Structures are given as structure tokens and as C-alpha cells.
XYZ file of C-alpha atoms in Angstrom:
697
model
C 70.884 126.797 94.285
C 68.896 123.678 93.416
C 70.652 120.321 93.307
C 71.346 118.905 89.840
C 69.797 115.638 88.706
C 72.197 114.240 86.086
C 71.721 110.458 85.903
C 73.937 109.541 82.947
C 71.232 109.714 80.277
C 71.643 111.032 76.740
C 72.242 114.608 77.871
C 75.862 115.576 78.367
C 77.328 115.887 81.836
C 77.642 119.576 82.663
C 81.150 119.943 84.019
C 82.929 122.606 86.035
C 86.715 122.765 86.135
C 88.084 123.817 89.521
C 91.538 125.372 89.265
C 93.292 127.472 86.673
C 96.831 126.060 86.547
C 98.676 123.876 84.065
C 96.691 120.751 84.877
C 93.393 122.517 84.187
C 94.748 123.841 80.884
C 95.917 120.391 79.783
C 92.539 118.931 80.666
C 90.598 121.650 78.867
C 92.487 121.022 75.612
C 90.919 117.557 75.390
C 87.520 118.238 76.887
C 86.009 119.135 73.453
C 86.846 115.558 72.374
C 84.614 114.096 75.075
C 81.390 112.541 73.840
C 79.654 112.714 77.224
C 80.832 115.922 78.910
C 80.544 119.614 78.206
C 82.192 122.541 79.950
C 79.835 124.853 81.797
C 82.021 126.615 84.367
C 85.512 127.382 85.643
C 86.094 128.109 89.304
C 89.114 129.274 91.239
C 89.811 130.757 94.654
C 90.681 133.833 92.634
C 87.714 134.348 90.281
C 89.850 136.650 88.118
C 92.113 133.669 87.339
C 89.063 131.656 86.366
C 87.997 134.396 83.964
C 91.487 134.596 82.423
C 91.482 130.861 81.774
C 87.988 131.043 80.308
C 89.176 133.729 77.907
C 92.105 131.515 76.869
C 89.893 128.580 75.931
C 86.803 130.417 74.708
C 87.574 129.431 71.110
C 87.214 125.753 72.066
C 83.707 126.023 73.529
C 80.333 127.352 72.585
C 78.290 129.548 74.859
C 79.126 131.694 77.856
C 81.056 130.019 80.660
C 80.200 130.579 84.304
C 83.221 131.929 86.165
C 83.548 132.523 89.882
C 84.939 131.250 93.127
C 85.194 127.517 93.761
C 82.129 127.524 96.001
C 80.057 129.639 93.584
C 80.762 127.209 90.765
C 80.295 124.068 92.879
C 76.875 125.206 94.070
C 75.655 126.372 90.656
C 72.531 124.599 89.437
C 74.100 124.664 85.959
C 76.779 122.180 87.056
C 76.377 118.406 87.454
C 79.966 117.478 88.232
C 83.362 118.988 88.943
C 86.876 118.181 87.813
C 89.358 119.223 90.515
C 92.753 120.376 89.254
C 94.075 122.300 92.245
C 97.098 121.681 94.489
C 97.150 118.369 96.358
C 96.368 119.870 99.745
C 92.980 121.157 98.578
C 91.712 117.964 96.924
C 89.982 116.513 99.972
C 88.335 119.743 101.095
C 87.017 120.648 97.641
C 85.855 117.091 96.997
C 83.877 117.078 100.241
C 82.338 120.478 99.478
C 81.277 119.266 96.029
C 79.898 115.989 97.392
C 77.922 117.908 100.010
C 76.446 119.965 97.160
C 75.338 116.768 95.418
C 77.919 117.004 92.629
C 79.855 114.110 91.123
C 83.614 114.482 91.414
C 86.523 113.665 89.117
C 89.567 114.569 91.201
C 93.077 114.809 89.816
C 95.718 112.466 91.232
C 96.628 111.964 93.959
C 93.041 111.708 95.149
C 94.128 113.259 98.459
C 97.349 113.847 100.380
C 97.011 110.723 102.512
C 94.913 107.646 103.143
C 92.950 109.251 105.991
C 91.707 112.014 103.701
C 90.988 109.529 100.922
C 88.803 107.472 103.268
C 86.781 110.564 104.147
C 86.209 111.516 100.516
C 85.237 107.986 99.455
C 82.941 107.487 102.448
C 81.193 110.799 101.835
C 80.634 110.050 98.149
C 79.367 106.527 98.698
C 77.083 107.605 101.542
C 75.737 110.564 99.514
C 75.083 108.581 96.352
C 77.386 110.567 94.074
C 80.297 109.299 92.006
C 83.893 110.025 93.004
C 86.696 108.989 90.642
C 90.420 109.591 90.897
C 91.714 111.113 87.655
C 94.664 108.733 87.213
C 94.700 109.466 83.491
C 96.973 106.671 82.232
C 94.665 104.038 83.733
C 91.919 105.021 81.219
C 94.112 104.735 78.099
C 93.766 101.622 75.895
C 97.487 100.962 76.356
C 96.885 100.126 80.030
C 93.986 97.809 79.232
C 96.116 96.023 76.622
C 99.002 95.468 79.035
C 96.732 94.143 81.746
C 95.233 91.696 79.253
C 98.688 90.547 78.134
C 99.637 89.859 81.731
C 96.344 88.117 82.553
C 96.708 85.972 79.440
C 100.198 84.801 80.374
C 101.902 86.414 77.369
C 105.250 86.420 79.210
C 104.604 83.503 81.534
C 104.500 84.149 85.243
C 105.204 87.776 86.173
C 108.322 88.033 88.324
C 109.229 91.713 88.543
C 108.048 95.206 87.607
C 110.389 98.143 87.056
C 108.747 101.545 86.793
C 109.993 105.110 87.046
C 108.461 108.534 86.674
C 110.716 111.480 87.431
C 111.682 114.826 86.010
C 114.068 117.643 86.732
C 112.151 120.783 87.676
C 113.576 124.089 86.412
C 115.130 125.761 89.446
C 117.625 128.478 90.190
C 120.316 125.796 90.439
C 119.457 123.788 87.341
C 118.654 124.490 83.727
C 115.325 123.001 82.656
C 115.521 119.378 81.592
C 112.551 118.468 79.443
C 111.772 114.773 79.235
C 108.473 115.266 77.408
C 106.528 118.441 76.658
C 103.983 117.506 79.319
C 106.641 117.529 82.032
C 107.536 121.221 81.834
C 106.208 122.814 85.032
C 106.828 126.562 84.827
C 104.842 127.355 87.980
C 107.110 125.066 90.035
C 110.386 126.839 89.300
C 112.528 127.771 92.277
C 112.398 126.397 95.766
C 109.264 128.410 96.517
C 107.254 126.426 93.936
C 104.604 123.976 95.125
C 106.767 120.935 94.396
C 109.317 122.077 96.977
C 106.848 123.328 99.580
C 106.071 120.860 102.402
C 102.982 122.888 103.330
C 101.628 122.143 99.842
C 102.538 118.428 100.013
C 105.458 118.858 97.643
C 107.856 116.227 96.395
C 107.881 113.507 93.796
C 106.096 110.662 95.598
C 102.678 112.318 95.605
C 103.046 114.262 92.389
C 104.202 111.502 90.036
C 105.280 108.586 92.248
C 101.593 107.740 92.506
C 101.774 106.535 88.881
C 104.392 103.757 89.250
C 102.789 102.668 92.541
C 99.427 102.404 90.795
C 101.024 100.573 87.871
C 102.806 98.041 90.079
C 99.673 97.286 92.105
C 97.602 96.896 88.925
C 100.099 94.621 87.162
C 100.635 92.469 90.248
C 96.853 92.212 90.470
C 96.512 91.260 86.796
C 99.085 88.520 87.355
C 96.864 87.194 90.163
C 93.654 87.584 88.166
C 92.277 90.431 90.301
C 91.917 94.199 89.937
C 94.974 95.020 92.056
C 97.125 93.714 94.887
C 98.511 95.503 97.916
C 102.217 95.096 98.713
C 102.904 92.887 101.699
C 106.307 94.564 102.018
C 107.396 98.084 101.065
C 110.797 99.618 101.771
C 112.111 102.917 100.518
C 115.092 105.206 100.219
C 115.603 108.711 98.936
C 116.911 112.214 99.367
C 115.008 114.972 101.128
C 115.351 118.723 100.869
C 116.149 120.828 103.911
C 112.398 121.413 104.207
C 111.646 117.689 104.301
C 110.352 117.293 100.744
C 111.397 114.206 98.773
C 113.574 115.247 95.852
C 114.009 111.694 94.633
C 112.984 108.368 96.057
C 113.029 104.667 95.331
C 110.853 101.860 96.655
C 111.043 98.082 96.696
C 107.730 96.231 96.841
C 106.819 92.584 97.296
C 103.330 91.243 96.705
C 101.660 88.164 98.132
C 101.855 86.297 94.814
C 105.649 86.636 94.754
C 105.815 89.548 92.298
C 108.380 92.222 93.192
C 108.677 95.805 91.987
C 111.343 98.509 91.863
C 109.958 102.028 91.667
C 111.594 105.432 91.202
C 110.296 108.953 91.335
C 111.538 112.488 91.818
C 111.268 116.153 90.970
C 115.037 116.554 90.871
C 116.028 113.475 88.894
C 115.947 112.456 85.243
C 114.525 109.030 84.440
C 113.682 107.164 81.258
C 110.039 107.134 82.455
C 109.239 103.661 81.189
C 107.770 100.465 82.603
C 109.251 96.993 82.182
C 107.411 93.869 83.267
C 109.618 90.814 83.574
C 108.104 87.333 83.297
C 109.313 83.769 83.318
C 109.168 83.644 79.504
C 109.639 87.222 78.366
C 109.201 90.927 79.017
C 106.711 93.687 78.317
C 108.008 97.239 77.932
C 105.864 100.367 77.948
C 107.807 103.195 76.306
C 105.430 106.099 77.023
C 103.261 104.887 79.901
C 102.491 108.149 81.714
C 102.212 111.263 79.552
C 100.943 109.319 76.515
C 101.862 112.295 74.349
C 104.894 111.216 72.316
C 104.704 107.596 71.204
C 102.748 105.202 73.408
C 104.098 101.771 72.472
C 104.182 98.359 74.061
C 106.962 95.961 73.084
C 106.547 92.283 73.939
C 109.636 90.073 73.845
C 109.032 86.353 74.330
C 111.439 83.453 74.271
C 111.644 82.037 70.768
C 109.570 84.802 69.186
C 110.266 87.939 67.203
C 109.531 91.055 69.311
C 105.985 92.312 68.860
C 104.996 95.953 69.087
C 101.638 97.604 69.633
C 101.215 101.341 69.018
C 98.478 103.489 70.564
C 97.089 106.987 69.982
C 99.355 109.690 71.372
C 96.486 111.703 72.823
C 92.920 111.458 73.987
C 93.412 109.902 77.435
C 91.761 112.828 79.225
C 88.675 112.623 76.989
C 88.489 108.849 77.533
C 88.779 109.440 81.253
C 85.962 111.968 81.184
C 83.670 109.678 79.210
C 84.332 106.744 81.539
C 83.603 109.005 84.507
C 80.322 110.219 82.998
C 79.250 106.683 82.085
C 79.948 105.445 85.614
C 77.395 107.828 87.114
C 74.572 105.682 85.781
C 76.321 102.369 86.365
C 79.185 100.670 88.176
C 82.516 102.297 88.936
C 84.886 102.684 85.976
C 86.728 99.454 85.146
C 89.932 101.461 84.930
C 90.037 102.409 88.611
C 87.753 101.873 91.588
C 87.495 103.726 94.886
C 88.987 100.694 96.635
C 91.948 100.832 94.248
C 92.443 104.533 94.961
C 92.317 103.896 98.708
C 94.955 101.201 98.368
C 97.182 103.508 96.347
C 96.862 106.233 98.977
C 97.865 103.759 101.690
C 100.892 102.604 99.690
C 101.981 106.209 99.121
C 101.733 106.813 102.878
C 103.997 103.814 103.436
C 106.531 105.042 100.893
C 106.667 108.490 102.443
C 106.898 107.017 105.929
C 109.763 104.761 104.814
C 111.919 107.771 103.921
C 110.689 110.103 106.658
C 108.339 112.436 104.768
C 105.459 113.631 106.903
C 104.172 117.090 106.105
C 103.866 119.679 108.900
C 100.058 119.567 108.796
C 100.097 115.762 109.323
C 102.362 115.529 112.336
C 101.175 114.227 115.676
C 101.800 117.607 117.307
C 99.891 119.525 114.616
C 96.499 121.156 115.055
C 94.955 118.773 112.537
C 91.526 120.065 111.624
C 88.590 118.293 110.055
C 89.188 117.129 106.503
C 86.334 119.292 105.256
C 87.822 122.308 107.109
C 84.363 122.833 108.606
C 83.612 122.630 112.343
C 82.988 119.115 113.607
C 79.272 118.547 114.016
C 78.519 116.910 117.362
C 74.978 115.456 117.323
C 72.744 116.267 120.273
C 72.447 113.529 122.929
C 70.291 110.705 121.623
C 70.175 112.127 118.096
C 70.305 109.291 115.607
C 72.065 111.282 112.866
C 70.895 108.771 110.319
C 72.170 105.709 112.170
C 69.031 104.444 113.836
C 66.581 105.388 116.538
C 68.062 107.827 119.028
C 66.871 105.747 122.005
C 69.040 102.823 120.956
C 72.208 104.775 120.331
C 72.849 105.846 123.941
C 72.296 104.680 127.494
C 72.903 106.011 130.984
C 75.477 104.912 133.541
C 74.886 105.863 137.133
C 77.429 108.477 138.201
C 77.838 110.026 134.743
C 75.833 113.036 133.672
C 76.495 112.514 129.975
C 74.653 109.909 127.909
C 76.937 107.098 126.810
C 76.947 105.858 123.212
C 76.353 102.119 123.033
C 78.906 101.757 120.243
C 82.342 102.514 121.722
C 85.409 103.535 119.711
C 88.576 101.664 120.651
C 91.743 103.760 120.489
C 94.426 101.127 119.986
C 94.446 100.762 116.176
C 95.302 104.264 114.931
C 98.895 104.543 113.650
C 99.067 108.345 113.670
C 97.097 111.478 114.505
C 95.928 112.100 110.928
C 94.280 108.656 110.803
C 92.962 108.910 114.352
C 91.449 112.329 113.604
C 89.621 111.033 110.528
C 88.269 107.998 112.381
C 87.299 109.920 115.513
C 85.600 112.714 113.550
C 83.618 110.186 111.549
C 82.575 108.253 114.663
C 81.300 111.447 116.305
C 79.247 112.407 113.256
C 77.620 108.966 113.395
C 76.484 109.706 116.943
C 79.321 108.209 118.984
C 80.875 109.875 122.014
C 82.780 107.169 123.945
C 86.505 106.563 123.484
C 88.235 103.588 125.080
C 91.945 103.941 125.707
C 94.537 102.642 128.155
C 97.935 103.432 129.618
C 99.158 100.241 127.938
C 98.028 101.019 124.362
C 100.756 101.788 121.824
C 103.188 102.701 124.573
C 101.203 105.831 125.433
C 100.791 107.042 121.860
C 97.087 106.160 121.868
C 96.404 108.397 124.873
C 98.442 111.266 123.453
C 96.618 111.065 120.105
C 93.208 111.007 121.745
C 94.055 113.937 124.005
C 95.449 115.940 121.100
C 92.366 115.280 118.976
C 90.013 116.297 121.798
C 91.994 119.505 122.301
C 92.017 120.244 118.569
C 88.232 119.883 118.452
C 87.497 121.514 121.832
C 84.928 118.866 122.772
C 86.108 117.456 126.111
C 82.713 118.130 127.686
C 80.934 116.285 124.860
C 82.808 112.989 125.026
C 83.144 110.130 127.497
C 86.721 108.920 127.927
C 87.433 105.454 129.274
C 90.906 104.980 130.710
C 92.525 101.776 131.918
C 95.610 101.071 134.006
C 97.341 98.524 136.233
C 98.087 96.085 133.438
C 100.069 92.961 134.328
C 102.818 92.864 135.608
C 102.161 96.283 137.183
C 98.776 95.312 138.563
C 98.674 96.791 142.045
C 97.274 99.921 143.744
C 100.606 101.784 143.642
C 101.069 101.260 139.883
C 97.420 102.175 139.331
C 97.935 105.598 140.912
C 101.121 106.313 138.979
C 99.617 105.242 135.677
C 96.430 107.218 136.242
C 98.419 110.422 136.661
C 100.506 109.600 133.581
C 97.344 108.981 131.570
C 95.851 112.314 132.632
C 99.082 114.059 131.679
C 99.298 112.349 128.292
C 95.717 113.290 127.468
C 95.972 116.812 128.806
C 92.831 116.431 130.910
C 91.985 116.738 134.599
C 89.714 113.690 134.776
C 88.615 110.483 133.112
C 84.924 109.684 132.927
C 85.344 105.938 133.420
C 88.441 104.265 134.798
C 89.008 100.528 134.788
C 91.661 98.199 136.059
C 93.075 96.664 132.884
C 93.751 93.305 134.523
C 93.099 91.654 137.892
C 95.618 90.494 140.457
C 93.932 87.968 142.703
C 96.861 88.052 145.125
C 95.568 91.475 146.222
C 92.227 91.715 148.046
C 89.626 93.400 145.874
C 88.961 95.902 148.669
C 92.480 97.355 148.344
C 91.766 98.274 144.736
C 88.386 99.733 145.744
C 90.003 101.930 148.399
C 92.475 103.594 146.039
C 89.922 103.989 143.230
C 87.485 105.569 145.652
C 90.173 108.046 146.751
C 90.795 109.080 143.137
C 87.051 109.507 142.624
C 86.901 111.703 145.747
C 89.702 113.804 144.266
C 87.724 114.253 141.038
C 90.294 112.441 138.881
C 87.743 109.821 137.820
C 83.961 109.788 137.792
C 83.111 106.077 137.944
C 85.293 102.987 137.935
C 85.276 99.271 137.286
C 87.351 96.363 136.059
C 88.400 94.930 132.736
C 89.090 91.199 132.604
C 87.742 90.688 136.096
C 85.596 87.703 137.008
C 82.096 88.402 138.249
C 83.086 86.761 141.543
C 85.870 89.308 142.049
C 83.561 92.185 141.101
C 81.051 90.892 143.645
C 83.859 90.802 146.241
C 84.853 94.381 145.414
C 81.299 95.645 145.679
C 80.673 93.788 148.928
C 83.736 95.518 150.392
C 82.472 98.883 149.121
C 79.048 98.443 150.690
C 80.518 97.322 153.994
C 82.944 100.244 154.168
C 80.921 103.119 152.732
C 82.882 103.276 149.473
C 81.929 103.498 145.855
C 81.843 100.140 144.131
C 82.508 98.941 140.611
C 79.984 100.565 138.266
C 81.051 98.766 135.072
C 82.765 95.638 133.805
C 84.643 95.176 130.530
C 85.248 91.572 129.486
C 85.127 89.749 126.179
C 81.550 89.151 125.106
C 80.389 88.328 121.618
C 78.320 86.091 119.407
C 81.384 83.984 118.601
C 82.506 82.216 121.761
C 86.282 81.730 121.938
C 87.924 78.428 122.761
C 90.591 80.626 124.345
C 91.105 84.373 124.602
C 93.798 86.127 122.601
C 96.013 87.489 125.375
C 97.167 86.354 128.827
C 95.018 87.548 131.699
C 91.929 88.144 129.571
C 88.522 87.014 130.773
C 85.187 86.605 129.032
C 81.590 86.907 130.153
C 80.014 84.451 127.722
C 79.528 81.713 130.311
C 76.134 81.149 131.867
C 77.228 82.150 135.390
C 78.535 85.540 134.227
C 75.470 86.232 132.104
C 73.111 85.352 134.950
C 75.007 87.509 137.434
C 75.107 90.481 135.063
C 71.370 90.105 134.452
C 70.638 89.942 138.159
C 72.892 92.881 139.042
C 72.126 94.900 135.872
C 75.778 95.914 135.834
C 76.768 97.542 132.517
C 79.119 95.422 130.431
C 81.509 97.017 127.946
C 82.084 94.087 125.593
C 85.543 94.335 124.096
C 86.092 92.869 120.637
C 82.355 92.825 120.059
C 83.014 91.811 116.446
C 85.120 88.829 117.608
C 88.264 90.011 115.827
C 86.224 90.423 112.630
C 85.343 86.729 112.647
C 82.009 87.400 110.936
C 83.663 89.300 108.089
C 86.934 87.446 107.623
C 86.649 83.870 108.872
C 86.824 81.152 106.221
C 87.392 77.502 107.172
C 89.890 77.158 104.309
C 91.866 80.286 105.291
C 94.094 79.705 108.274
C 96.477 82.627 107.701
C 95.392 84.528 110.830
C 96.762 82.273 113.567
C 95.080 84.195 116.373
C 91.676 84.144 114.710
C 91.984 80.428 113.991
C 93.202 79.560 117.487
C 90.518 81.517 119.305
C 87.390 81.298 117.170
C 87.535 78.559 114.541
C 85.084 75.823 115.456
C 81.825 74.318 114.189
C 79.612 76.182 116.660
C 81.000 79.563 115.694
C 80.798 78.852 111.973
C 77.147 77.909 112.468
C 76.606 81.226 114.294
C 78.326 82.973 111.388
C 75.951 81.274 108.951
C 72.953 82.412 111.001
C 74.327 85.959 111.248
C 74.689 86.018 107.465
C 71.047 84.987 107.101
C 69.812 87.744 109.429
C 72.165 90.236 107.775
C 70.382 89.684 104.467
C 67.010 90.158 106.144
C 68.075 93.433 107.792
C 70.212 94.823 104.969
C 73.358 95.037 107.080
C 76.613 93.090 107.352
C 77.074 89.942 109.466
C 79.459 91.955 111.671
C 76.690 94.461 112.392
C 74.413 91.564 113.342
C 77.106 90.277 115.711
C 77.327 93.689 117.362
C 73.528 93.932 117.513
C 73.531 90.593 119.337
C 75.731 92.196 121.998
C 73.336 95.128 122.311
C 70.277 92.891 122.774
C 71.151 91.224 126.063
C 69.012 91.234 129.231
C 71.663 93.342 130.970
C 73.068 96.764 129.934
C 75.658 96.367 127.182
C 78.006 98.521 125.155
C 79.738 97.154 122.057
C 83.400 98.125 121.720
C 85.098 98.019 118.341
C 88.351 99.221 116.811
C 87.701 100.087 113.157
C 90.726 100.730 110.970
C 88.739 102.335 108.166
C 85.728 104.604 107.896
C 83.875 101.846 106.055
C 84.357 99.554 109.058
C 83.295 102.336 111.391
C 80.077 103.049 109.525
C 79.340 99.342 109.142
C 79.733 98.689 112.863
C 77.575 101.628 113.861
C 74.717 100.199 111.807
C 74.215 97.702 114.638
C 71.989 100.273 116.337
C 69.589 100.059 113.384
C 68.971 96.367 113.979
C 66.043 95.356 116.181
C 66.322 91.690 117.181
C 63.589 89.733 118.931
C 64.494 87.558 121.929
C 63.847 84.537 119.720
C 66.325 85.786 117.107
C 68.940 86.442 119.773
C 68.547 82.897 121.060
C 68.586 81.469 117.516
C 71.792 83.323 116.666
C 73.527 81.907 119.699
C 72.096 78.445 119.187
C 70.216 78.284 122.468
C 67.700 75.494 122.754
C 64.097 76.537 123.483
């Protein structure tokens, strides 16, 4: 099928609806009211269900509808965009399939089951040049815009608190149906076998409708601060779970950085008034039909010394407004109602709420065989292949003693909170062309090594990746502890060897030769391939290698110290050493010893540092200074010239040294990962490298 070319012009967006359940039916009732979209197709995993739905709505549409499987409809050249109305667990996979086919995507809430999946969908859409929008319907209704404007304008003074609930009682074998509004009847969820009670289908109230009050609270707190949204600095939760681990009802308490607090409620086994109240220093705003918008959407404003004021809004049309905003955004900026960044923040907050009450679905657990988010095999680029990230020759290098090429951008494994997030980040890094993972016995109390080992096993790519392990961290920095920790690391990772092994710290009370002897023994046994030191001085490395030469042993093949464009006044943690000084740089150049530069982005100094912002004590203590802010200014200038971020310039600086270098980073998001990897695209001249650093000619 040929790829469609809809650009948001006068022609209507040709839309396919994916799914044939209640949500699709509700959507299709309003689609004829859209000024910018027209229905062309209905797809479902069961094409017969798609045909049945098409027959139901045929009186609403002109012309023959295309019906078929999800993939058949997504790849049709008669379709420009898809609206996804399937169960939560399929949102990410279908979104990625549609994006890969060049189709714009309007995906029903929640955008995905968790933040890791949401990152993958957003990254894919932004990198592919198609529009992805979360169908959080109430955000597109004029009622929401009016409330945000009231808050921004100070109608009730300073916002203090938000109270929001969205719950319903699902018809089950134990309960008679309780109907709060007509839109909340869910006949296909009756009984404990329905999707809302199935942990394998991401059941429960938090994802199904709790996403609404979370989104509302973040938006209102943001409006109070004059921004699009705010993220909660604190989130606690409570609730009741089913025997299968699904949240039947749950509450959350949020606090935002501007002092606003929020109390949220949700559930599939609880009746609520389903309203929103915003409490200010001089009054309140109440939304009486904030979610379904089908009975009587009204906003009541009560202010001190004033008669209550009421605004009424249309009781329908939100889906059509949503569709038109989606279609318009294809030719312009993201919809004002909700951005991808907003959706990512909501997904992260929902993760926190679920984590607070102990809801983690079976397919998310750290012992699960978590597959790729697309459900397709992970594509491992061939050695040296650029994969769209720069020239292949700059992406990898060779280290003596290793048969595999080594990516020059190295993924740190100490920032991933769980396997689902680690899997998304690691998969993404590999597709960019990366193959080196840096971990340590010390990281996250062993969780980092277990997650990495589990991911490698799930993907079956141990022979394709280079694993760096580290041990003998202070106070257990001695040959005996090294041996014990090495075996524990191998066991945690489920592997029989580590490609590179480094001492995590140095202990100068022990002769360097004693460390060399035990490392050489482990190399003889095949447990490690090459070894070196992290946070070792070049003098101690020279001592170790002199001992090795004199005694017929292997020496240190690598060093891993801090090295970056921003030079620290002190290093963040005890026992750390840098290699920014002239003596270290000269020795590394003379010896041509590969340096793995940890924190190559200088703790995100080039992205986050602001002389007026001193909230990050560690960043301020280590990197704030006039020389570094001048280097930041120069990096920003080169970043504009090269079309990359200042952080990518900082990493490129590391890669353009007269000795072999590898830039280590620990991205927490896919956007950070992609941004950092762009360093391999940057070609700096020796003069630019010197200018960045401030060297005198």
C-alpha cells in the first residue's frame, strides 16, 4: 500500500476506527459532526466484528466503508489517520504499527498502560513526523478551556486545593448495576471476567477513569502557575485491590511545587458524585459534569461577596471537537488542549499512583518476559551501521582484547526504576546503534544488574552486546571482595562472563599489582575479557601496568573517570576521580588508553544549569562557576550551528579528544537517549574543541 499524504489542507482527514466496542460506538455517533474528518474504515482483530459495527452505523455515513483486520485497515492507502479504541494493553502496539505505516494517531485514553510505553509511542511519532494525540476527550471541550481561563485570571484568588473524583459501580454478579450517567454503563465489563477486573488487560479504575482527575489536577495546578500543567512533587495513595491485584477503588493525595494540593478518587466498584471542585483563597469553582459531558455540563463560580455565577455548556460534541483539533494539528502545532509532554506526565503520575497502592500488572513485573513495545523482534543494527544516527565509523571503536565493536555512546544502567522502563530505554538505545551497557555490583543494590540480565535474556542478544561490570566499591575495595562481587554480578545477570570489568574505586593501601594478579586470574578463567579501573589516577594505572609487564600479566586496558566539557570544582561522590587535568590528558594521549568518561553530560549541566536556579545542590556545588557557564554559552552557539542540543555538543567534545574516548550517559527518557546519541553526528574541528574548552592558542 502507498503511504498517505494528508497535510491538513481543505480535504477531510480520512479516518479509520480501530476497535468495535462501546468506545468506538460512542465515538462514531459524533464523527458525522466533525468538520475536518470523515470515516473511511473500521478495523478489528476480528474483521467480522468490524463489519457488524459498520452495518450498525451505515445510516450515519455515505459510501462503502473498508472493513478488515487492524493491520489491513492501518496499511490501507485510503486511510490518513487512525482512532484507536481498543483495550488499554493494545494501545502502544497499535499506535506504533500505525506510526510505522505513516498514519497519524488519535489514541483513546490512557495513551498507553505505563510511562515506558508512552515514551516509545511519542518518540516514534515525533521521529517519524506524524501526529500522535491522546484522546482525553474532556480536555477538548469548551468547559475545560473556560475553567483554565478562570483559574489563570484569578477568579477565585490563589488556588489552594483541587478535589476530583471519577468512579462508577460496574454491573457484576454481586451488584446490581448502578448508573451514574448513561455514558458510564459498561455492559461488556460485567462479571469478574470483564476487562476492568482482568490484570492481564490492565484493569482497574486508575487507568480507566482515574486518568481524568489526574489530568484535571495537573492542568489546574498548571493554570494556577501560568503554565500548561505541573507535575506533582508528592503523590501518595490508598485503595482496595481485588484478589487478582486490580484496583477496585483508590484515592490519591497530590502536592504541587506551587503549593496547590489535590485529593483524587477513582474506582470501578465505587459510586462517586463525579464532580470537580477547585478551592481558592477567595472562592470556589465547581464543575458539575466534567467528564462525560452528556447530562448538564455546568461551571458554578462562588466568590466572596458575590452572587454565584453559572456557565452552561453544550451537553455533547466533545468527540467531534477533539477530532477537529486533532486534524488541525497535523498541519500545525500540537493541540492546545493536550500536548505529548502533558500525556507523558500523566502516564508517569498514573504509574506513581498505581505503585503507591501496589498495582503492577503481571506483564510489567521485573520477573516477566517483557517484550518490545511494538511486539516485533528487536532490530539490532549491524556493527558500524549508523541507523540514522551519524556515520557508522564514528559510532563504534575497537578495544584490544574484545572481538566485538564497542559503541562510543555507552548506556548507564543506574537510573532505571523497573524492568518495564529499563526495557524501553535499552531497546531504544540498541535501535540507535548502541551496544554497551555499564553496570556495577553497587548500583541500586543489585537491581540494576538483575534488570540488565533479565532484559538481555528476554531479547536473546548476549553475543551482540558489550557488558561493563564494576566491583570492589569502597569500603569493600580489596581483591577478596572483588572476587566475591564478581561472582555475585555474574549470578545476578545470568551470564558466564563480563566483557569489561573495572574496579569501581581504588584503595591505595593495596599495591596495584595485587589487584592485577586477581583480575588476571579471572581473565584466565574466562569470567572477564578485559579489565581496568574506575576512579583510578593515571599514576596508579601506570603502576598496575608496570607490574603486569614485569610479571607477564595482562594490564589495565581501560580507564573510567569523570571527563567532560564542564570541569567540576569537586566531584559528586567520595572516592571519585576525574581526568580533566593536563597531566591525565597528556598521559592518556601518550598511552592511547581508552577512557570511558562517566557523566559525559556533566549531570545535565548543559541542559539544566541556570545561574538563578540553585535548587539542585549537587549540580551547583560541583559545576556552577564562570568558566563552566562560559563553556555552556559556547556549546549553545555550536549547538545552533549543528542543529543539535548543547548536551550533544558536550558529549561530542568528549568524543573528539586525542585519545580514545567513550561517552557514558544515563538517560531517564527516550528523548534524552536520542538527544545524547546525536553526539555522533557532530564533527568538531580541533579549533572548535579548543574553543569550547577555552584553551588559549
